[in-house]
Coordinates of C-alpha atoms (C1' of nucleotides) and ligand atoms in Angstrom, one line a residue:
Chain M
X175 CA -6.3 -227.6 -169.2
X176 CA -8.1 -224.6 -168.1
X177 CA -11.6 -223.9 -169.3
X178 CA -10.8 -221.5 -172.4
X179 CA -8.7 -224.3 -173.7
X180 CA -11.4 -226.8 -173.2
X181 CA -13.7 -224.5 -175.4
X182 CA -11.4 -223.8 -177.6
X183 CA -10.5 -227.5 -178.5
X184 CA -14.1 -228.3 -178.4
X185 CA -14.2 -225.9 -181.4
X186 CA -16.0 -222.8 -179.2
X187 CA -15.0 -219.4 -179.0
X188 CA -14.4 -218.7 -175.6
X189 CA -16.7 -215.9 -175.0
X190 CA -17.7 -214.0 -172.0
X191 CA -20.8 -216.1 -171.7
X192 CA -19.6 -219.3 -172.1
X193 CA -16.7 -218.9 -169.6
X194 CA -19.3 -217.9 -167.0
X195 CA -21.1 -221.1 -167.6
X196 CA -18.1 -223.4 -168.3
X197 CA -16.4 -221.7 -164.9
X198 CA -19.7 -222.9 -163.5
X199 CA -20.1 -226.4 -164.7
X200 CA -16.5 -227.8 -166.0
X201 CA -14.3 -229.3 -163.4
X202 CA -16.4 -229.0 -160.4
X203 CA -18.6 -231.6 -158.7
X204 CA -20.8 -233.0 -160.7
X205 CA -24.7 -232.5 -160.6
X206 CA -28.0 -232.3 -162.9
X207 CA -29.5 -229.3 -163.4
X208 CA -31.7 -227.6 -165.9
X209 CA -31.6 -224.1 -167.9
X210 CA -33.1 -222.3 -165.2
X211 CA -31.4 -223.5 -162.1
X212 CA -28.0 -222.4 -164.3
X213 CA -29.8 -218.9 -164.9
X214 CA -30.4 -218.6 -161.4
X215 CA -27.0 -219.3 -160.5
X216 CA -25.8 -217.0 -162.7
X217 CA -28.2 -214.5 -161.4
X218 CA -27.1 -215.2 -157.6
X219 CA -23.6 -214.6 -158.1
X220 CA -24.4 -210.8 -159.2
X221 CA -24.2 -211.7 -163.3
X222 CA -26.9 -211.6 -166.2
X223 CA -27.4 -214.1 -169.2
X224 CA -29.9 -213.8 -171.4
X225 CA -32.1 -217.4 -171.1
X226 CA -31.6 -217.8 -175.1
X227 CA -27.6 -217.7 -174.8
X228 CA -28.2 -220.2 -172.0
X229 CA -29.8 -222.5 -174.1
X230 CA -27.3 -221.7 -177.1
X231 CA -24.2 -222.7 -174.7
X232 CA -26.1 -225.8 -173.3
X233 CA -27.1 -227.3 -176.3
X234 CA -23.1 -226.3 -177.9
X235 CA -21.4 -227.9 -175.4
X236 CA -24.0 -230.5 -175.3
X237 CA -23.3 -231.3 -179.2
X238 CA -19.5 -231.0 -178.3
X239 CA -19.6 -233.5 -175.2
X240 CA -19.0 -231.0 -172.8
X241 CA -22.0 -232.0 -170.5
X242 CA -25.0 -234.5 -171.4
X243 CA -28.6 -234.3 -171.6
X244 CA -30.4 -236.8 -169.4
X245 CA -33.5 -239.3 -170.3
X246 CA -36.0 -237.8 -168.7
X247 CA -39.8 -237.9 -168.7
X248 CA -40.2 -234.2 -167.0
X249 CA -40.9 -231.6 -169.6
X250 CA -38.1 -229.6 -168.3
X251 CA -34.7 -230.6 -170.0
X252 CA -32.0 -231.7 -167.2
X253 CA -28.4 -231.6 -168.3
X254 CA -25.3 -233.4 -166.5
X255 CA -21.8 -232.5 -166.1
X256 CA -21.0 -236.0 -165.4
X257 CA -20.1 -237.1 -169.1
X258 CA -18.5 -240.6 -168.1
X259 CA -21.0 -243.5 -168.5
X260 CA -22.5 -244.1 -165.7
X261 CA -26.0 -244.7 -164.6
X262 CA -29.3 -243.0 -162.4
X263 CA -31.2 -243.8 -159.3
X264 CA -34.6 -241.9 -160.0
X265 CA -36.6 -240.9 -157.1
X266 CA -40.1 -241.2 -158.5
X267 CA -41.6 -238.9 -155.9
X268 CA -39.3 -236.1 -156.2
X269 CA -37.7 -236.3 -159.5
X270 CA -34.0 -236.3 -157.9
X271 CA -31.7 -237.9 -159.9
X272 CA -28.2 -239.7 -158.1
X273 CA -25.6 -240.7 -160.0
X274 CA -24.6 -244.4 -160.3
X275 CA -20.8 -245.2 -160.9
X276 CA -20.2 -247.1 -164.0
X277 CA -18.9 -250.1 -162.4
X278 CA -21.4 -250.5 -159.5
X279 CA -23.3 -251.9 -162.5
X280 CA -22.3 -255.2 -164.0
X281 CA -24.6 -256.6 -167.4
X282 CA -24.5 -260.5 -167.5
X283 CA -26.1 -260.7 -170.5
X284 CA -27.1 -257.8 -173.4
X285 CA -29.3 -258.3 -176.6
X286 CA -27.3 -258.5 -180.0
X287 CA -27.5 -254.7 -181.6
X288 CA -29.5 -254.6 -184.7
X289 CA -27.8 -255.1 -187.7
X290 CA -25.9 -252.6 -189.2
X291 CA -26.2 -250.5 -185.8
X292 CA -23.3 -249.6 -183.1
X293 CA -24.1 -249.8 -179.2
X294 CA -23.5 -246.1 -178.4
X295 CA -24.0 -246.4 -174.2
X296 CA -25.6 -248.4 -172.1
X297 CA -27.3 -246.4 -169.3
X298 CA -29.2 -248.2 -166.3
X299 CA -31.9 -245.9 -164.6
X300 CA -33.5 -247.2 -161.4
X301 CA -36.5 -246.1 -160.2
X302 CA -37.1 -245.5 -156.4
X303 CA -39.5 -244.7 -153.9
X304 CA -39.9 -244.2 -150.6
X305 CA -40.7 -246.9 -148.2
X306 CA -44.0 -247.1 -146.8
Chain Q
X140 CA -61.5 -259.3 -170.8
X141 CA -62.9 -256.6 -173.3
X142 CA -61.5 -253.1 -172.9
X143 CA -65.1 -251.7 -171.2
X144 CA -64.2 -254.2 -168.5
X145 CA -60.4 -253.1 -168.3
X146 CA -61.6 -249.7 -168.3
X147 CA -64.2 -250.3 -165.6
X148 CA -61.6 -252.5 -163.4
X149 CA -59.1 -249.3 -163.5
X150 CA -61.9 -247.0 -162.0
X151 CA -62.4 -245.2 -165.1
X152 CA -65.9 -244.6 -166.8
X153 CA -66.2 -246.5 -170.0
X154 CA -66.9 -243.5 -172.1
X155 CA -67.3 -243.4 -176.1
X156 CA -63.9 -241.4 -176.0
X157 CA -61.8 -243.9 -173.7
X158 CA -63.3 -246.7 -175.6
X159 CA -62.1 -245.5 -179.3
X160 CA -58.3 -245.0 -177.6
X161 CA -58.6 -248.5 -175.5
X162 CA -59.4 -249.9 -178.5
X163 CA -56.8 -248.9 -180.7
X164 CA -54.2 -249.2 -177.8
X165 CA -54.8 -252.2 -175.6
X166 CA -54.7 -255.6 -176.7
X167 CA -52.6 -254.9 -179.9
X168 CA -49.5 -255.1 -181.1
X169 CA -47.2 -253.2 -178.7
X170 CA -46.3 -249.4 -179.7
X171 CA -44.3 -245.9 -178.5
X172 CA -46.9 -243.0 -179.3
X173 CA -47.4 -239.6 -178.9
X174 CA -50.6 -238.0 -178.3
X175 CA -50.5 -236.4 -181.9
X176 CA -49.7 -239.8 -183.0
X177 CA -52.8 -240.9 -181.7
X178 CA -55.3 -238.0 -182.7
X179 CA -53.9 -238.6 -185.9
X180 CA -55.1 -242.1 -186.0
X181 CA -58.2 -241.4 -184.4
X182 CA -58.9 -238.8 -187.2
X183 CA -57.8 -241.1 -190.1
X184 CA -60.4 -243.9 -189.3
X185 CA -63.0 -240.9 -189.8
X186 CA -63.4 -240.2 -185.9
X187 CA -62.3 -237.2 -184.2
X188 CA -61.0 -236.2 -180.6
X189 CA -60.3 -232.8 -178.6
X190 CA -56.4 -232.8 -178.0
X191 CA -57.7 -232.0 -174.7
X192 CA -59.2 -235.5 -173.9
X193 CA -56.3 -237.3 -175.8
X194 CA -54.4 -236.0 -172.5
X195 CA -56.9 -236.0 -170.3
X196 CA -57.0 -239.9 -171.3
X197 CA -53.3 -240.7 -171.5
X198 CA -52.8 -239.5 -168.1
X199 CA -55.5 -241.1 -166.2
X200 CA -54.3 -244.4 -168.3
X201 CA -51.2 -244.1 -167.2
X202 CA -52.3 -243.5 -163.7
X203 CA -54.2 -246.8 -163.6
X204 CA -51.2 -248.4 -165.5
X205 CA -52.8 -249.2 -168.5
X206 CA -50.3 -247.7 -170.2
X207 CA -46.8 -246.5 -169.5
X208 CA -44.1 -243.3 -170.5
X209 CA -40.9 -243.5 -171.6
X210 CA -38.3 -241.4 -170.3
X211 CA -37.2 -239.5 -173.1
X212 CA -35.0 -236.4 -173.4
X213 CA -37.0 -235.2 -176.4
X214 CA -40.0 -232.5 -175.9
X215 CA -42.9 -234.7 -176.8
X216 CA -44.1 -237.2 -174.4
X217 CA -43.6 -240.6 -175.7
X218 CA -46.2 -243.6 -174.3
X219 CA -45.9 -247.3 -174.3
X220 CA -48.1 -250.0 -174.1
X221 CA -46.3 -252.2 -173.0
X222 CA -46.6 -252.1 -169.7
X223 CA -44.0 -255.3 -168.4
X224 CA -40.7 -254.6 -167.2
X225 CA -38.7 -254.3 -170.5
X226 CA -36.0 -252.1 -172.1
X227 CA -35.2 -250.4 -174.9
X228 CA -33.4 -249.7 -177.5
X229 CA -32.8 -246.3 -178.6
X230 CA -32.0 -245.1 -182.1
X231 CA -30.2 -241.8 -181.4
X232 CA -29.9 -241.0 -185.3
X233 CA -34.2 -241.2 -185.7
X234 CA -35.2 -241.5 -181.9
X235 CA -36.7 -244.7 -182.6
X236 CA -37.4 -246.8 -179.5
X237 CA -37.1 -250.6 -180.1
X238 CA -38.7 -253.0 -176.8
X239 CA -36.1 -254.9 -175.3
X240 CA -37.9 -258.4 -173.6
X241 CA -36.6 -258.2 -170.0
X242 CA -35.6 -261.2 -170.0
X243 CA -32.9 -260.5 -172.9
X244 CA -31.1 -258.7 -170.5
X245 CA -29.7 -259.8 -167.3
X246 CA -28.0 -258.0 -164.2
X247 CA -25.0 -259.4 -162.6
X248 CA -24.7 -256.5 -160.1
X249 CA -26.7 -253.8 -158.7
X250 CA -25.9 -250.8 -156.1
X251 CA -27.7 -251.0 -153.2
X252 CA -30.8 -249.1 -152.8
X253 CA -30.5 -246.1 -150.3
X254 CA -31.5 -246.4 -147.0
X255 CA -35.7 -246.0 -146.8
X256 CA -36.2 -246.6 -150.5
X257 CA -37.5 -249.2 -152.5
X258 CA -36.5 -250.4 -155.8
X259 CA -39.4 -249.4 -158.1
X260 CA -38.2 -251.0 -161.7
X261 CA -35.0 -250.9 -163.7
X262 CA -34.9 -249.9 -166.8
X263 CA -31.9 -250.4 -169.6
X264 CA -31.5 -248.1 -172.4
X265 CA -29.1 -249.4 -175.0
X266 CA -28.3 -246.0 -177.3
X267 CA -27.7 -247.3 -181.1
X268 CA -26.5 -245.5 -184.1
X269 CA -26.0 -246.5 -187.7
X270 CA -22.5 -247.5 -188.9
X271 CA -20.4 -245.7 -190.9
Chain D
dC178 C1' -87.6 -245.2 -165.8
dA179 C1' -86.9 -240.0 -163.7
dA180 C1' -84.0 -236.9 -161.4
dG181 C1' -80.3 -235.8 -159.5
dT182 C1' -75.2 -235.6 -159.6
dA183 C1' -70.8 -236.5 -160.3
dG184 C1' -67.8 -237.4 -163.5
dT185 C1' -66.2 -236.5 -168.9
dT186 C1' -65.3 -233.6 -173.1
dT187 C1' -64.9 -229.6 -175.5
dA188 C1' -63.0 -225.2 -177.7
dG189 C1' -60.0 -222.1 -176.9
dA190 C1' -57.3 -219.8 -173.4
dA191 C1' -53.5 -219.7 -170.8
dC192 C1' -48.9 -221.6 -169.9
dG193 C1' -44.2 -223.0 -169.4
dA194 C1' -40.0 -224.5 -171.8
dT195 C1' -37.6 -223.8 -175.7
dT196 C1' -36.4 -221.7 -180.4
dT197 C1' -36.6 -217.6 -183.9
dT198 C1' -35.9 -213.2 -185.5
dA199 C1' -33.1 -209.8 -186.4
dA200 C1' -30.2 -206.2 -184.9
dA201 C1' -26.2 -205.4 -181.6
dG202 C1' -21.5 -206.6 -180.5
dT203 C1' -17.5 -209.6 -180.5
dA204 C1' -13.8 -213.2 -181.8
dA205 C1' -11.2 -214.3 -184.8
dA206 C1' -9.2 -214.2 -189.6
dA207 C1' -7.0 -211.2 -193.1
Chain X
dT69 C1' -7.5 -202.5 -189.1
dT70 C1' -10.5 -203.7 -191.8
dT71 C1' -13.6 -207.6 -192.6
dT72 C1' -15.8 -211.7 -191.8
dA73 C1' -17.9 -214.8 -189.5
dC74 C1' -19.9 -216.4 -185.4
dT75 C1' -22.9 -214.6 -180.7
dT76 C1' -26.0 -212.2 -177.8
dT77 C1' -30.0 -210.7 -176.8
dA78 C1' -34.9 -209.0 -176.0
dA79 C1' -38.7 -209.7 -177.6
dA80 C1' -41.7 -212.2 -180.5
dA81 C1' -43.3 -216.7 -181.6
dT82 C1' -43.6 -221.7 -181.4
dC83 C1' -44.9 -225.7 -179.5
dG84 C1' -46.2 -229.3 -176.3
dT85 C1' -49.4 -229.4 -172.6
dT86 C1' -52.5 -228.0 -169.1
dC87 C1' -56.5 -224.7 -167.5
dT88 C1' -61.2 -223.1 -167.9
dA89 C1' -65.8 -223.0 -167.9
dA90 C1' -70.0 -224.3 -170.3
dA91 C1' -72.0 -228.4 -172.6
dC92 C1' -72.7 -233.4 -172.1
dT93 C1' -73.2 -238.0 -170.3
dA94 C1' -72.5 -242.1 -167.2
dC95 C1' -74.1 -243.4 -163.1
dT96 C1' -77.3 -243.4 -158.6
dT97 C1' -80.8 -242.9 -156.1
dG98 C1' -85.5 -243.1 -155.9
Ligands
MN214 MN1 -43.1 -232.1 -172.6
MN215 MN1 -37.9 -234.7 -171.4
ZN216 ZN1 -25.6 -238.1 -163.9
ZN217 ZN1 -41.3 -249.8 -175.0

DNA sequence: CAAGTAGTTTAGAACGATTTTAAAGTAAAA
DNA sequence: TTTTACTTTAAAATCGTTCTAAACTACTTG
């Protein structure tokens, strides 16, 4: 399925701007990035896009499940093209995130989900720092 | 150990403002809160404190290990008085966090820590949402 | 205790990330 | 083709947080 079809299937009009972002984000190597990272990459390729549009698109993409947003205590939102359930190393010295594939982690025991609620995904974060 | 001693031991001068915050946060029931939550609570008790001071104190408390900051994709920083290693349910409908005690989770398999790095804590986040 | 000094608080300004506004532009529907 | 709803944009606004610089206070030293 090409990117235009992916957008259509997600209920999003394939505008010029969304196609530019889809071409960068979808179907390539997985990555973690900020809105500003993405704008810089668009600029480097000789194109340009309003930062408002970038935020609009990322929010739409996220709400459609085309990308995810990472839980992070940094003050800038971090997005993730890896939409499979997976886990992360967090380098606490640098803030860098590294993917951990889902099957590299195995949970022997989990608490009961509160009454009336559904498990909507489990994420493991392994904080690491450089050895001294 | 009383709060004044706790601050001293952490290398922090027990100022009037830090004692007010310590009295609210330390040694009570564990909770998750924002800087604004804390200011509202201080205000409700008839006291007042500059928001800059609240941020200053929370940062000092966090750096001393008296409180933690939660990994969260919300744009407001969330702090946690539970400084033990533990896990969370995240109610994705409301943003509410619920503590999961460390021994309620058991990890059978973890990936290898990258060469030259140390494991500095593992956090499990279980996202939940209301059943439909 | 009295001074001295180093650390702290504060209001307000500044900042950086994100959202809103409102007008112009574009994609899809009729 | 005309109409409609949706999208993009620059610029302003907003929001959480940090900075500035002056006043204040806790601790140290004499
Ligand atoms: Mn923030
Ligand atoms: Mn965040
Ligand atoms: Zn990832
Ligand atoms: Zn907690």
